[in-house]
Amino acid sequence: MASTSRDRGRGRKYLNGNQKRALAKAKVLENEKHRGAIKKFLVTPPLKRPCIEDEEDKNDSENDNTAISPITVDEYNEEIDIQFEKVQVDTQTQLNQTEDDLNTTEDSAKVRSPLIAKEESEGQAQTSNSDGSSTSLVELFAKFDSVLEEHLRKVKANEIHNHYLGKDTQNELLDIMATAVLNEILNRVKAAKYYAIILDCTPDLSHQEQMSLTIRYVSDGNLAPSGVYEHFIQFMQVESSTGENLYKTLLNTLEELKLDVKDIRGQGYDNGSNMKGHTSGVQARLLQDNPRAFFVPCACHNYNLLLGDVAKCCPDAITFFGILQRIYIMFSASTKRWAVFKKHVPGLSVKPLSDTRWECRIDSVKAIRYQVGEVYDALVETSEITDEPKVKAETEGLANQLKDYKFLVSLIFWHNLLFKVNYVSKELQGKTKDIDEGMESFEKLLSWLRKYRESGFNDVLIGANDLAEAVELPLEFRKFQDKRLQRRKRMFSYEAKDQAFDDPKEAYRVQCFTLVLDKAIQSLESRFMQLKSHIKLFGFLNNFQGLQKAEIRKHTVDLEAALIDTKLKQNTDVEVGTVTSKDVDGYLLAEELEALKTFLPTSVAKPQALFEYLVYIK
């Protein structure tokens, strides 16, 4: 039996002529539906061809007798209609050559699929939906846009393969936007003239040391709304963490950004020796080139370092935090043990300890402080259900530690200390805090530490007794046990004997409680000496309304002297003169402050509010 035409087309790799003509007809019908819809996008203001005003071009047009005249909107739309009609006529000519038509929707669907698959396999860049209207519109726009026409030509010729959604194009767009943002920030910094730098170093995942650069400046309202701004600029890769290499990296970066190192008026880093060292640190090297770059240590980082110092100052403190870490490791090392923990402790979860993020210390202590009974029950159940000797011995030992009276006392003591320090640290991280408020918080914390040292031990014992009831510790065990390890035998007669304490409670108070607080007070005072000097220099701006004119004059003279660069030297480091450049005039500043006192509102008390008020009345 003879096969039909449909059977002959079955299994073909490419479209036959009948299918091609049917697809072309479908395109023409779809384009006809959208006829004229594109005009609303193209017909906006009256379009004119470029007027040629150059004399040389005018002469050329006269010689060729083809002067370019303006084109109207109607003429422009008429030209679009001609393009549509041309597409329709060309397609109709092809349709007239066919003998069979595809009339069913099912056959039309069978036709479109192979065509789309063929276009994708050949890597065509022009996207087409089921009716192909998008391709026609893109080709139509290309007739009036030379750039798009050239782009389509390159895509069809496989000369380019990157599109707007490609990774290379997206990375290029991100680089362009990043450059634009960076340029805007630099323009604002240059308009403000004076700025401060903040540096911090940290290794990335590839163990490459990186140093971040952040710039802080004050805007007077010209390029940006008035206020204090802080922007991250970039990461700088460093080969060595020495103060000399870090400073050279900073200078090279500022040179690339076209920022003058002489305009730096503040520098802030952490408390590492390579950053704040008085001889070879970054701040010391910068002060040699620019003595007006005041160094301000990170106040919040100071509190972290304070806790780092006191947590390792005595054996009892080291043992206490070691127990907390062992509890976390025990439960987190197994999903089965963690399920037991969550069964008994539905509230706060135990946290791991970190050497840098000291906020986790208060979270770890808090979880045990308010749930010591629940954690004890979880350890007991874990020891009963486990069949691992090591786990059983570890959980029984930790459970006994939770019922040790000295551990309960340490739990209350460290929770009170960490909570207070963490609260002050969080308070200083507010966006509206200034140096005066930071110093006030420091004074309050220092006063609390001194008072807590004198009378806080009895309160700690009261809290420890409440925890003892939670773990059902008998009364006879609610006291300090003398578990001090025996020292090795002294080999020489001149070695002094350890001072012995008859009362274990007194030994804990002297060797742990008092020692930790003394170390905290000493560390706090030494770390904030630099901040005190800045308060002494700039603090009068916070309360100048209550000062006499002579006292204001004294402060302004000191400020003028601090903002004068007196180091003008030759290459041989021989001083040849005194620099007359200064940031402020002490006499004029005193006169302005005295005049400002007469009409300044009482609500304007802080420097930030004063600055905003002056910008407003400017």
Coordinates of C-alpha atoms in Angstrom, one line a residue:
M1 CA 0.0 0.0 0.0
A2 CA 1.3 3.4 -0.9
S3 CA 2.4 5.6 2.0
T4 CA 0.7 9.0 2.5
S5 CA 2.5 12.3 2.6
R6 CA 2.2 12.4 6.4
D7 CA 3.9 9.0 6.6
R8 CA 6.7 10.2 4.4
G9 CA 7.4 13.1 6.7
R10 CA 7.6 10.9 9.8
G11 CA 11.1 10.7 11.3
R12 CA 12.5 13.6 9.3
K13 CA 15.3 15.5 10.9
Y14 CA 14.6 18.9 9.2
L15 CA 11.3 20.6 8.3
N16 CA 9.8 20.0 4.9
G17 CA 8.6 22.7 2.6
N18 CA 5.0 22.4 3.7
Q19 CA 5.9 22.8 7.3
K20 CA 8.2 25.8 6.7
R21 CA 5.4 27.6 4.7
A22 CA 2.9 26.9 7.5
L23 CA 5.2 28.4 10.1
A24 CA 5.9 31.4 8.0
K25 CA 2.2 31.9 7.6
A26 CA 1.7 31.7 11.4
K27 CA 4.4 34.4 11.9
V28 CA 2.7 36.7 9.4
L29 CA -0.7 36.3 11.1
E30 CA 0.8 37.0 14.5
N31 CA 2.6 40.1 13.2
E32 CA -0.6 41.3 11.7
K33 CA -2.2 41.2 15.2
H34 CA 0.5 43.5 16.5
R35 CA 0.4 45.8 13.6
G36 CA 0.7 49.4 14.8
A37 CA 1.2 48.5 18.4
I38 CA 4.9 49.3 18.3
K39 CA 4.1 52.9 17.2
K40 CA 3.3 54.1 20.7
F41 CA 6.8 53.3 21.7
L42 CA 8.5 54.9 18.7
V43 CA 6.2 57.9 18.2
T44 CA 7.0 60.1 21.2
P45 CA 8.3 63.6 20.5
P46 CA 8.7 64.7 16.8
L47 CA 11.7 62.9 15.5
K48 CA 14.2 64.8 13.3
R49 CA 17.2 63.6 11.5
P50 CA 20.4 65.3 12.7
C51 CA 20.8 68.9 11.4
I52 CA 24.1 69.4 9.8
E53 CA 25.5 72.7 10.9
D54 CA 29.1 72.2 10.0
E55 CA 30.1 74.2 6.9
E56 CA 32.1 71.4 5.4
D57 CA 29.2 68.9 5.6
K58 CA 26.8 71.6 4.2
N59 CA 29.0 72.0 1.1
D60 CA 29.1 68.2 0.6
S61 CA 25.3 68.1 0.7
E62 CA 25.0 70.8 -1.9
N63 CA 27.4 69.1 -4.3
D64 CA 25.5 65.8 -4.0
N65 CA 22.1 67.5 -4.2
T66 CA 20.9 65.2 -1.4
A67 CA 20.5 67.5 1.5
I68 CA 19.0 65.9 4.6
S69 CA 15.7 67.3 5.6
P70 CA 13.8 66.9 8.8
I71 CA 11.5 63.9 9.1
T72 CA 8.0 64.2 10.6
V73 CA 6.2 61.7 12.9
D74 CA 3.8 60.7 10.2
E75 CA 6.7 60.0 7.8
Y76 CA 8.4 58.0 10.5
N77 CA 5.3 55.9 11.1
E78 CA 4.7 55.4 7.5
E79 CA 8.2 54.0 7.1
I80 CA 7.5 51.5 9.8
D81 CA 4.3 50.5 8.0
I82 CA 6.3 49.9 4.9
Q83 CA 8.6 47.5 6.7
F84 CA 5.7 45.5 8.0
E85 CA 4.1 45.3 4.6
K86 CA 7.4 44.2 3.1
V87 CA 7.6 41.3 5.6
Q88 CA 4.0 40.3 4.8
V89 CA 4.5 40.5 1.0
D90 CA 7.6 38.4 1.1
T91 CA 6.0 35.7 3.2
Q92 CA 2.8 35.7 1.1
T93 CA 4.9 35.0 -2.0
Q94 CA 6.3 31.9 -0.3
L95 CA 2.8 30.8 0.7
N96 CA 1.5 31.0 -2.9
Q97 CA 4.1 28.4 -4.0
T98 CA 2.7 25.7 -1.7
E99 CA -0.1 23.2 -2.6
D100 CA -0.9 21.9 0.9
D101 CA -1.8 23.9 4.0
L102 CA -1.5 22.8 7.6
N103 CA -4.9 23.4 9.0
T104 CA -5.0 21.6 12.4
T105 CA -3.6 23.0 15.6
E106 CA -2.0 19.6 16.4
D107 CA 0.1 19.7 13.2
S108 CA 1.1 23.3 13.9
A109 CA 2.5 22.3 17.3
K110 CA 4.4 19.4 15.8
V111 CA 6.0 21.9 13.3
R112 CA 7.1 24.5 15.9
S113 CA 9.0 22.1 18.2
P114 CA 11.6 20.9 15.7
L115 CA 12.2 24.4 14.5
I116 CA 12.9 25.7 18.0
A117 CA 15.1 22.7 18.8
K118 CA 17.0 23.3 15.6
E119 CA 17.6 27.0 16.4
E120 CA 18.8 26.2 19.9
S121 CA 21.2 23.5 18.6
E122 CA 22.7 25.9 16.1
G123 CA 23.4 28.4 19.0
Q124 CA 21.2 31.2 17.6
A125 CA 21.2 34.2 19.9
Q126 CA 17.8 35.5 18.8
T127 CA 15.1 34.2 21.2
S128 CA 11.8 33.1 19.8
N129 CA 8.6 32.2 21.5
S130 CA 6.0 29.9 20.1
D131 CA 4.8 32.4 17.5
G132 CA 8.2 33.9 16.7
S133 CA 7.0 37.5 17.3
S134 CA 10.0 38.4 19.5
T135 CA 12.4 37.6 16.8
S136 CA 10.6 39.7 14.2
L137 CA 10.5 42.7 16.6
V138 CA 14.2 42.4 17.4
E139 CA 15.0 42.3 13.7
L140 CA 12.7 45.3 13.1
F141 CA 14.4 47.4 15.7
A142 CA 17.7 46.4 14.2
K143 CA 16.7 48.1 11.0
F144 CA 16.6 51.5 12.8
D145 CA 19.5 50.9 15.2
S146 CA 22.9 50.4 13.7
V147 CA 24.4 49.1 17.0
L148 CA 21.7 46.5 17.5
E149 CA 22.0 45.5 13.8
E150 CA 25.7 45.0 14.2
H151 CA 25.1 43.0 17.4
L152 CA 22.7 40.7 15.6
R153 CA 25.1 40.2 12.7
K154 CA 27.9 39.1 15.1
V155 CA 25.6 36.7 16.9
K156 CA 24.4 35.1 13.7
A157 CA 27.9 34.8 12.5
N158 CA 29.0 33.2 15.8
E159 CA 31.5 36.0 16.3
I160 CA 30.3 36.7 19.9
H161 CA 28.6 34.5 22.5
N162 CA 28.3 36.8 25.5
H163 CA 24.9 38.3 26.2
Y164 CA 23.5 40.6 28.9
L165 CA 22.9 37.6 31.2
G166 CA 26.3 36.1 30.8
K167 CA 28.7 36.0 33.7
D168 CA 31.3 38.1 31.9
T169 CA 28.8 40.9 31.2
Q170 CA 27.4 40.8 34.7
N171 CA 30.8 41.0 36.2
E172 CA 31.6 43.9 34.0
L173 CA 28.3 45.7 35.0
L174 CA 29.2 45.0 38.7
D175 CA 32.6 46.5 38.2
I176 CA 31.1 49.6 36.5
M177 CA 28.7 50.1 39.4
A178 CA 31.3 49.5 42.0
T179 CA 33.6 52.1 40.3
A180 CA 30.8 54.6 40.2
V181 CA 30.0 54.1 43.9
L182 CA 33.6 54.4 44.8
N183 CA 34.1 57.6 42.8
E184 CA 31.1 59.1 44.5
I185 CA 32.5 58.3 47.9
L186 CA 35.9 59.7 47.0
N187 CA 34.3 62.9 45.7
R188 CA 32.5 63.3 49.0
V189 CA 35.7 62.7 50.9
K190 CA 37.7 65.2 48.9
A191 CA 34.9 67.7 49.3
A192 CA 35.0 67.3 53.1
K193 CA 38.9 67.5 52.8
Y194 CA 39.6 65.9 56.3
Y195 CA 38.9 62.3 57.0
A196 CA 39.7 59.4 59.3
I197 CA 40.8 55.9 58.5
I198 CA 39.9 52.6 60.1
L199 CA 42.0 49.5 59.4
D200 CA 41.5 45.8 60.4
C201 CA 43.3 42.7 59.3
T202 CA 41.9 39.2 59.0
P203 CA 42.8 36.1 56.9
D204 CA 40.3 34.8 54.3
L205 CA 39.4 31.2 53.5
S206 CA 42.5 30.8 51.4
H207 CA 44.6 31.9 54.4
Q208 CA 45.6 35.1 52.6
E209 CA 45.9 38.0 55.1
Q210 CA 43.7 40.9 54.1
M211 CA 43.4 44.4 55.5
S212 CA 40.1 46.3 55.2
L213 CA 40.1 50.1 54.7
T214 CA 37.2 52.2 56.0
I215 CA 37.0 55.9 55.7
R216 CA 35.0 58.2 58.0
Y217 CA 34.3 61.9 57.1
V218 CA 31.9 64.7 57.9
S219 CA 29.7 66.2 55.1
D220 CA 28.6 69.8 55.2
G221 CA 25.5 69.2 53.1
N222 CA 26.9 70.0 49.6
L223 CA 27.4 66.6 48.0
A224 CA 25.5 64.6 50.6
P225 CA 23.1 65.4 53.5
S226 CA 25.0 66.8 56.5
G227 CA 26.2 64.3 59.0
V228 CA 29.0 61.8 59.8
Y229 CA 29.5 59.1 57.2
E230 CA 31.5 55.9 57.4
H231 CA 32.1 53.8 54.2
F232 CA 34.0 50.6 53.5
I233 CA 36.4 51.2 50.6
Q234 CA 38.2 48.0 49.8
F235 CA 40.3 45.0 50.9
M236 CA 44.0 45.1 50.6
Q237 CA 46.1 42.0 50.4
V238 CA 49.2 42.1 52.6
E239 CA 52.2 39.8 52.3
S240 CA 53.4 40.5 55.9
S241 CA 51.7 41.7 59.0
T242 CA 54.5 43.9 60.3
G243 CA 53.8 47.5 61.0
E244 CA 56.1 48.7 58.3
N245 CA 54.5 46.6 55.6
L246 CA 51.0 47.5 56.7
Y247 CA 51.8 51.2 56.6
K248 CA 53.4 50.9 53.1
T249 CA 50.3 49.1 51.9
L250 CA 48.1 51.9 53.3
L251 CA 50.2 54.6 51.6
N252 CA 50.1 52.8 48.2
T253 CA 46.3 52.5 48.5
L254 CA 45.7 56.1 49.4
E255 CA 47.9 57.1 46.5
E256 CA 45.8 55.0 44.1
L257 CA 42.7 56.6 45.5
K258 CA 44.3 60.1 45.1
L259 CA 43.8 60.9 48.8
D260 CA 46.3 63.0 50.6
V261 CA 47.8 61.4 53.7
K262 CA 48.3 64.9 55.2
D263 CA 44.5 65.3 55.4
I264 CA 44.0 62.4 57.8
R265 CA 42.8 63.6 61.2
G266 CA 42.0 60.3 62.8
Q267 CA 43.1 56.7 62.8
G268 CA 41.4 53.8 64.5
Y269 CA 42.6 50.2 64.8
D270 CA 42.5 47.3 67.2
N271 CA 45.0 46.9 70.0
G272 CA 47.5 44.7 68.2
S273 CA 51.2 45.7 68.7
N274 CA 51.7 46.0 64.9
M275 CA 48.8 48.5 64.7
K276 CA 49.0 50.6 67.9
G277 CA 52.7 50.1 68.7
H278 CA 54.3 53.3 70.0
T279 CA 57.6 52.7 68.1
S280 CA 57.0 50.6 65.0
G281 CA 53.2 50.3 64.8
V282 CA 51.1 51.8 62.0
Q283 CA 49.8 54.6 64.2
A284 CA 53.3 55.6 65.2
R285 CA 54.5 55.6 61.6
L286 CA 51.5 57.7 60.5
L287 CA 52.1 60.2 63.3
Q288 CA 55.6 60.7 62.0
D289 CA 54.3 61.8 58.7
N290 CA 51.2 63.5 60.0
P291 CA 51.2 64.4 63.7
R292 CA 47.6 65.6 63.4
A293 CA 46.2 62.1 62.8
F294 CA 44.9 61.4 66.3
F295 CA 44.9 57.7 67.2
V296 CA 41.7 56.4 68.8
P297 CA 41.6 52.7 69.9
C298 CA 38.5 50.7 69.3
A299 CA 36.5 51.0 72.5
C300 CA 34.5 47.8 72.0
H301 CA 37.6 45.9 71.1
N302 CA 39.1 47.1 74.3
Y303 CA 36.4 45.4 76.3
N304 CA 37.0 42.1 74.4
L305 CA 40.7 42.3 75.2
L306 CA 39.9 43.1 78.8
L307 CA 37.9 39.9 79.1
G308 CA 40.7 38.0 77.3
D309 CA 43.1 39.1 79.9
V310 CA 41.0 38.3 83.0
A311 CA 39.8 34.9 81.7
K312 CA 43.4 33.5 81.8
C313 CA 44.7 35.2 84.9
C314 CA 44.0 32.4 87.3
P315 CA 43.7 28.6 87.2
D316 CA 40.1 28.6 88.5
A317 CA 39.0 30.9 85.6
I318 CA 40.7 28.6 83.0
T319 CA 39.1 25.5 84.5
F320 CA 35.6 27.1 84.5
F321 CA 35.6 28.0 80.8
G322 CA 37.1 24.6 80.0
I323 CA 34.1 22.9 81.6
L324 CA 31.7 25.0 79.6
Q325 CA 33.5 24.1 76.4
R326 CA 33.5 20.4 77.3
I327 CA 29.7 20.5 77.9
Y328 CA 29.1 21.9 74.4
I329 CA 31.5 19.5 72.7
M330 CA 29.9 16.5 74.5
F331 CA 26.3 17.3 73.3
S332 CA 27.1 18.7 69.9
A333 CA 29.4 15.7 68.9
S334 CA 26.4 13.4 68.5
T335 CA 22.8 13.9 67.2
K336 CA 21.6 11.4 69.7
R337 CA 23.1 13.2 72.6
W338 CA 21.9 16.6 71.2
A339 CA 18.3 15.2 71.1
V340 CA 18.7 14.2 74.8
F341 CA 19.9 17.7 75.5
K342 CA 17.0 19.4 73.7
K343 CA 14.6 17.1 75.6
H344 CA 15.7 18.4 79.0
V345 CA 16.7 21.9 77.9
P346 CA 14.0 23.5 75.7
G347 CA 15.2 27.0 76.3
L348 CA 18.7 28.5 75.8
S349 CA 21.2 26.3 74.0
V350 CA 24.8 25.9 75.0
K351 CA 27.3 27.8 72.8
P352 CA 30.9 27.2 71.9
L353 CA 33.7 29.5 73.1
S354 CA 35.6 31.8 70.8
D355 CA 38.9 33.6 71.3
T356 CA 37.8 36.7 69.4
R357 CA 34.1 37.0 69.8
W358 CA 33.7 37.4 73.5
E359 CA 29.9 37.9 73.2
C360 CA 29.7 34.2 72.9
R361 CA 31.1 33.9 76.4
I362 CA 28.0 35.5 78.0
D363 CA 25.7 33.3 75.9
S364 CA 27.5 30.2 77.0
V365 CA 27.5 31.2 80.6
K366 CA 23.8 32.3 80.5
A367 CA 22.7 29.0 79.1
I368 CA 24.1 27.1 82.1
R369 CA 23.4 29.9 84.7
Y370 CA 19.6 29.7 84.2
Q371 CA 19.3 26.0 83.3
V372 CA 21.9 24.3 85.5
G373 CA 19.3 21.8 86.7
E374 CA 18.1 20.9 83.2
V375 CA 21.7 20.5 81.9
Y376 CA 22.5 18.3 84.9
D377 CA 19.6 16.0 84.1
A378 CA 20.6 15.8 80.4
L379 CA 24.2 14.7 81.4
V380 CA 22.8 12.1 83.8
E381 CA 20.5 10.6 81.2
T382 CA 23.3 10.6 78.6
S383 CA 25.6 8.7 81.0
E384 CA 22.8 6.1 81.6
I385 CA 21.9 5.3 78.0
T386 CA 25.4 5.4 76.4
D387 CA 27.4 2.3 75.8
E388 CA 30.7 4.1 75.1
P389 CA 33.1 4.1 78.1
K390 CA 34.7 7.4 77.2
V391 CA 31.3 9.2 76.9
K392 CA 30.0 7.6 80.1
A393 CA 33.1 8.7 82.0
E394 CA 33.0 12.2 80.5
T395 CA 29.3 12.8 81.2
E396 CA 29.6 11.6 84.8
G397 CA 32.6 13.8 85.4
L398 CA 30.7 16.9 84.0
A399 CA 27.6 16.1 86.0
N400 CA 29.8 16.0 89.2
Q401 CA 31.3 19.4 88.1
L402 CA 27.9 21.0 87.9
K403 CA 27.2 19.9 91.5
D404 CA 30.5 21.3 92.7
Y405 CA 30.0 24.4 94.9
K406 CA 33.0 26.2 93.5
F407 CA 31.7 25.8 90.0
L408 CA 28.3 27.2 91.0
V409 CA 30.0 30.2 92.6
S410 CA 32.1 30.8 89.5
L411 CA 28.9 30.5 87.4
I412 CA 27.3 33.4 89.3
F413 CA 30.5 35.5 89.4
W414 CA 31.3 35.2 85.7
H415 CA 27.7 35.8 84.6
N416 CA 27.5 39.1 86.5
L417 CA 30.9 40.3 85.2
L418 CA 30.3 39.3 81.6
F419 CA 26.8 40.6 81.5
K420 CA 27.9 44.1 82.7
V421 CA 30.8 44.3 80.3
N422 CA 28.8 43.0 77.4
Y423 CA 26.0 45.6 78.1
V424 CA 28.5 48.5 78.0
S425 CA 30.1 47.1 74.8
K426 CA 26.7 46.9 73.1
E427 CA 25.8 50.4 74.3
L428 CA 29.0 51.8 72.7
Q429 CA 28.1 50.3 69.3
G430 CA 25.1 52.6 68.8
K431 CA 25.3 54.9 65.8
T432 CA 24.6 58.0 67.8
K433 CA 27.2 57.4 70.5
D434 CA 30.1 59.9 70.6
I435 CA 33.4 60.0 72.5
D436 CA 31.9 61.8 75.5
E437 CA 29.2 59.1 76.0
G438 CA 31.8 56.4 75.5
M439 CA 33.9 57.9 78.2
E440 CA 30.9 58.1 80.5
S441 CA 30.1 54.4 80.0
F442 CA 33.7 53.6 80.8
E443 CA 33.6 55.5 84.0
K444 CA 30.4 53.8 85.1
L445 CA 31.8 50.4 84.4
L446 CA 35.0 51.2 86.3
S447 CA 33.0 52.4 89.2
W448 CA 30.9 49.2 89.2
L449 CA 34.0 47.0 89.1
R450 CA 35.5 48.7 92.2
K451 CA 32.2 48.5 94.1
Y452 CA 31.7 44.8 93.1
R453 CA 35.2 44.0 94.3
E454 CA 34.5 45.4 97.7
S455 CA 31.0 44.0 98.4
G456 CA 30.0 41.7 95.6
F457 CA 31.4 38.4 97.0
N458 CA 28.5 37.9 99.5
D459 CA 26.0 38.4 96.7
V460 CA 27.8 35.8 94.6
L461 CA 27.5 33.3 97.4
I462 CA 23.7 33.9 97.8
G463 CA 23.2 33.3 94.1
A464 CA 25.3 30.1 94.3
N465 CA 23.1 28.7 97.1
D466 CA 20.0 29.2 94.9
L467 CA 21.7 27.2 92.1
A468 CA 22.7 24.5 94.6
E469 CA 19.0 24.0 95.3
A470 CA 18.3 23.6 91.6
V471 CA 20.7 20.6 91.4
E472 CA 19.6 19.3 94.8
L473 CA 23.1 19.7 96.4
P474 CA 23.0 18.7 100.1
L475 CA 23.7 21.4 102.6
E476 CA 26.8 19.7 103.9
F477 CA 28.3 20.0 100.4
R478 CA 27.4 23.7 99.9
K479 CA 30.9 24.9 100.8
F480 CA 34.3 25.1 99.2
Q481 CA 36.3 21.9 99.1
D482 CA 40.0 22.0 99.3
K483 CA 41.0 20.2 96.0
R484 CA 44.3 22.0 95.4
L485 CA 46.8 19.9 93.6
Q486 CA 50.0 19.1 95.4
R487 CA 53.1 20.9 94.1
R488 CA 56.2 19.0 93.1
K489 CA 59.0 18.7 95.6
R490 CA 61.3 21.7 95.7
M491 CA 64.8 20.9 94.7
F492 CA 66.5 24.0 96.2
S493 CA 66.3 25.4 99.7
Y494 CA 65.9 29.0 98.6
E495 CA 62.5 28.3 96.9
A496 CA 59.8 29.9 98.9
K497 CA 56.8 27.9 100.1
D498 CA 53.4 28.7 98.8
Q499 CA 51.2 30.8 101.0
A500 CA 48.6 28.5 102.6
F501 CA 45.0 29.4 103.2
D502 CA 43.2 27.7 106.0
D503 CA 39.8 28.6 104.6
P504 CA 39.1 27.4 101.0
K505 CA 36.4 30.1 100.7
E506 CA 39.0 32.8 101.5
A507 CA 41.4 31.2 99.1
Y508 CA 38.9 31.4 96.3
R509 CA 38.0 35.0 97.1
V510 CA 41.7 36.1 97.1
Q511 CA 43.0 33.9 94.3
C512 CA 40.1 34.2 91.9
F513 CA 37.4 36.7 92.7
T514 CA 39.7 39.6 93.8
L515 CA 42.4 38.7 91.3
V516 CA 40.1 38.8 88.3
L517 CA 38.5 42.1 89.3
D518 CA 41.9 43.7 90.0
K519 CA 43.1 42.6 86.6
A520 CA 40.0 43.9 84.9
I521 CA 40.3 47.3 86.6
Q522 CA 44.0 47.6 85.7
S523 CA 43.4 46.6 82.1
L524 CA 40.5 49.0 81.7
E525 CA 42.4 52.0 83.1
S526 CA 45.5 51.4 80.9
R527 CA 43.5 50.8 77.7
F528 CA 41.4 54.0 78.0
M529 CA 44.3 56.4 78.8
Q530 CA 44.4 57.5 75.1
L531 CA 40.6 58.1 75.1
K532 CA 41.0 60.3 78.2
S533 CA 43.5 62.6 76.5
H534 CA 41.1 63.1 73.5
I535 CA 38.3 64.0 75.9
K536 CA 40.6 66.5 77.6
L537 CA 41.3 68.1 74.2
F538 CA 37.9 68.1 72.6
G539 CA 35.6 67.7 75.6
F540 CA 34.9 71.4 76.1
L541 CA 32.8 71.4 72.9
N542 CA 30.2 69.4 74.8
N543 CA 29.7 71.9 77.6
F544 CA 31.1 75.2 76.3
Q545 CA 27.7 76.9 77.0
G546 CA 28.4 76.6 80.8
L547 CA 32.1 77.8 80.6
Q548 CA 33.4 81.3 81.0
K549 CA 35.0 83.1 78.1
A550 CA 38.5 82.9 79.6
E551 CA 38.2 79.1 80.1
I552 CA 36.9 78.7 76.5
R553 CA 39.8 80.7 75.3
K554 CA 42.2 78.4 77.1
H555 CA 40.7 75.2 75.5
T556 CA 40.7 76.7 72.0
V557 CA 44.4 77.6 72.3
D558 CA 45.2 74.1 73.3
L559 CA 43.1 72.8 70.4
E560 CA 44.9 75.1 68.0
A561 CA 48.3 73.9 69.2
A562 CA 47.3 70.3 68.7
L563 CA 46.2 70.9 65.1
I564 CA 49.4 72.6 64.0
D565 CA 51.9 70.6 62.1
T566 CA 55.3 71.7 63.4
K567 CA 57.4 69.1 61.6
L568 CA 59.0 70.6 58.5
K569 CA 62.2 68.7 57.9
Q570 CA 64.6 68.0 55.1
N571 CA 65.6 64.6 53.8
T572 CA 68.4 64.5 56.4
D573 CA 65.8 64.8 59.2
V574 CA 67.1 68.2 60.2
E575 CA 64.3 70.6 61.2
V576 CA 64.5 73.7 59.0
G577 CA 61.5 75.6 60.2
T578 CA 58.0 75.6 61.6
V579 CA 54.9 74.9 59.6
T580 CA 52.4 77.7 59.8
S581 CA 49.5 75.6 58.5
K582 CA 46.8 75.1 61.1
D583 CA 43.3 73.7 61.0
V584 CA 41.6 76.2 63.4
D585 CA 42.3 79.7 64.8
G586 CA 42.0 79.5 68.6
Y587 CA 41.0 83.2 69.0
L588 CA 38.4 83.2 66.3
L589 CA 36.9 79.8 67.5
A590 CA 36.6 81.2 71.1
E591 CA 34.8 84.4 69.8
E592 CA 32.4 82.3 67.7
L593 CA 31.6 80.0 70.6
E594 CA 31.0 82.9 72.9
A595 CA 28.7 84.6 70.3
L596 CA 26.9 81.3 69.7
K597 CA 26.0 80.9 73.4
T598 CA 23.6 83.9 73.2
F599 CA 21.2 82.4 70.6
L600 CA 21.9 78.7 70.7
P601 CA 18.8 76.6 71.7
T602 CA 19.0 74.8 75.0
S603 CA 18.1 71.5 73.2
V604 CA 21.3 71.7 71.2
A605 CA 23.8 70.1 73.7
K606 CA 25.8 67.5 71.8
P607 CA 28.4 68.2 69.1
Q608 CA 26.3 66.2 66.5
A609 CA 23.2 68.4 67.2
L610 CA 25.4 71.5 67.2
F611 CA 26.8 70.6 63.8
E612 CA 23.3 70.0 62.3
Y613 CA 22.1 73.3 63.8
L614 CA 25.0 75.2 62.2
V615 CA 24.4 73.6 58.8
Y616 CA 20.7 74.4 59.1
I617 CA 21.2 78.1 59.7
K618 CA 24.0 78.4 57.2

